[in-house]
PDB file of C-alpha atoms in Angstrom:
ATOM      1  CA  MET A   2      -0.162  -0.048   0.134  1.00  0.00           C
ATOM      2  CA  PRO A   3       1.408   3.400  -0.853  1.00  0.00           C
ATOM      3  CA  ARG A   4       2.191   5.831   1.785  1.00  0.00           C
ATOM      4  CA  SER A   5      -0.454   8.236   0.840  1.00  0.00           C
ATOM      5  CA  ALA A   6      -2.964   5.444   0.943  1.00  0.00           C
ATOM      6  CA  LEU A   7      -1.891   4.340   4.416  1.00  0.00           C
ATOM      7  CA  LEU A   8      -1.679   7.889   5.677  1.00  0.00           C
ATOM      8  CA  GLU A   9      -5.324   8.488   4.359  1.00  0.00           C
ATOM      9  CA  SER A  10      -6.794   5.376   5.689  1.00  0.00           C
ATOM     10  CA  ALA A  11      -5.152   6.209   9.284  1.00  0.00           C
ATOM     11  CA  THR A  12      -6.686   9.346   9.191  1.00  0.00           C
ATOM     12  CA  LYS A  13      -9.902   8.318   8.161  1.00  0.00           C
ATOM     13  CA  PHE A  14      -9.525   5.803  11.136  1.00  0.00           C
ATOM     14  CA  LEU A  15      -8.692   8.071  13.437  1.00  0.00           C
ATOM     15  CA  GLU A  16     -11.505  10.669  12.615  1.00  0.00           C
ATOM     16  CA  ALA A  17     -14.029   7.836  13.306  1.00  0.00           C
ATOM     17  CA  ALA A  18     -12.558   7.050  16.433  1.00  0.00           C
ATOM     18  CA  SER A  19     -12.895  10.316  17.515  1.00  0.00           C
ATOM     19  CA  VAL A  20     -16.480  10.783  16.492  1.00  0.00           C
ATOM     20  CA  ALA A  21     -17.383   7.449  17.996  1.00  0.00           C
ATOM     21  CA  GLN A  22     -15.642   8.904  21.270  1.00  0.00           C
ATOM     22  CA  LYS A  23     -17.546  12.194  21.319  1.00  0.00           C
ATOM     23  CA  TRP A  24     -20.907  10.188  20.868  1.00  0.00           C
ATOM     24  CA  ARG A  25     -20.002   7.945  23.671  1.00  0.00           C
ATOM     25  CA  THR A  26     -19.510  11.717  25.624  1.00  0.00           C
ATOM     26  CA  VAL A  27     -22.413  13.029  24.500  1.00  0.00           C
ATOM     27  CA  ARG A  28     -24.741  10.319  24.969  1.00  0.00           C
ATOM     28  CA  ALA A  29     -23.902   9.869  28.793  1.00  0.00           C
ATOM     29  CA  ILE A  30     -24.336  13.741  29.070  1.00  0.00           C
ATOM     30  CA  GLU A  31     -27.924  13.647  27.023  1.00  0.00           C
ATOM     31  CA  GLY A  32     -29.380  11.117  29.424  1.00  0.00           C
ATOM     32  CA  LYS A  33     -28.492  13.001  32.384  1.00  0.00           C
ATOM     33  CA  LEU A  34     -29.841  16.121  30.992  1.00  0.00           C
ATOM     34  CA  GLU A  35     -32.942  14.428  29.653  1.00  0.00           C
ATOM     35  CA  LYS A  36     -33.882  12.941  32.894  1.00  0.00           C
ATOM     36  CA  ALA A  37     -33.438  16.574  34.700  1.00  0.00           C
ATOM     37  CA  MET A  38     -35.399  18.409  31.948  1.00  0.00           C
ATOM     38  CA  THR A  39     -38.151  15.516  32.548  1.00  0.00           C
ATOM     39  CA  LYS A  40     -38.174  16.420  36.331  1.00  0.00           C
ATOM     40  CA  ALA A  41     -37.915  20.286  35.556  1.00  0.00           C
ATOM     41  CA  PHE A  42     -40.981  20.115  33.242  1.00  0.00           C
ATOM     42  CA  ARG A  43     -42.901  17.716  35.360  1.00  0.00           C
ATOM     43  CA  ALA A  44     -42.566  20.304  38.417  1.00  0.00           C
ATOM     44  CA  GLN A  45     -43.286  23.115  36.103  1.00  0.00           C
ATOM     45  CA  GLY A  46     -46.487  21.584  34.730  1.00  0.00           C
ATOM     46  CA  LYS A  47     -47.452  20.827  38.603  1.00  0.00           C
ATOM     47  CA  ALA A  48     -46.907  24.320  39.360  1.00  0.00           C
ATOM     48  CA  PHE A  49     -48.765  25.693  36.344  1.00  0.00           C
ATOM     49  CA  SER A  50     -51.678  23.494  37.147  1.00  0.00           C
ATOM     50  CA  LYS A  51     -51.741  24.601  40.869  1.00  0.00           C
ATOM     51  CA  GLY A  52     -51.487  28.259  39.676  1.00  0.00           C
ATOM     52  CA  PHE A  53     -54.378  27.535  37.008  1.00  0.00           C
ATOM     53  CA  ALA A  54     -56.798  25.890  39.470  1.00  0.00           C
ATOM     54  CA  SER A  55     -57.119  29.131  41.192  1.00  0.00           C
ATOM     55  CA  LEU A  56     -58.522  30.839  38.222  1.00  0.00           C
ATOM     56  CA  GLN A  57     -60.787  27.798  37.272  1.00  0.00           C
ATOM     57  CA  GLY A  58     -64.179  29.913  37.700  1.00  0.00           C
ATOM     58  CA  GLU A  59     -62.635  32.803  35.747  1.00  0.00           C
ATOM     59  CA  PHE A  60     -62.956  30.563  32.491  1.00  0.00           C
ATOM     60  CA  SER A  61     -66.181  28.785  32.894  1.00  0.00           C
ATOM     61  CA  GLU A  62     -67.416  30.254  29.495  1.00  0.00           C
ATOM     62  CA  ALA A  63     -64.627  28.112  27.569  1.00  0.00           C
ATOM     63  CA  LEU A  64     -66.048  24.875  28.933  1.00  0.00           C
ATOM     64  CA  SER A  65     -69.287  25.127  27.227  1.00  0.00           C
TER      65      SER A  65
END
């Protein structure tokens, strides 16, 4: 195999390995972030529902 082809193959391999490592790192962070965001949005939904419940009588016309 010519030197330039070997160098090109090695470069592509290193790029692929680098991308794979990046995705492993991102996947771990993404999982933690997803759990944290789920918790935050659920808390936000509960707070919104609780606050909105006090206004329930104000919007009775919308229920008909």
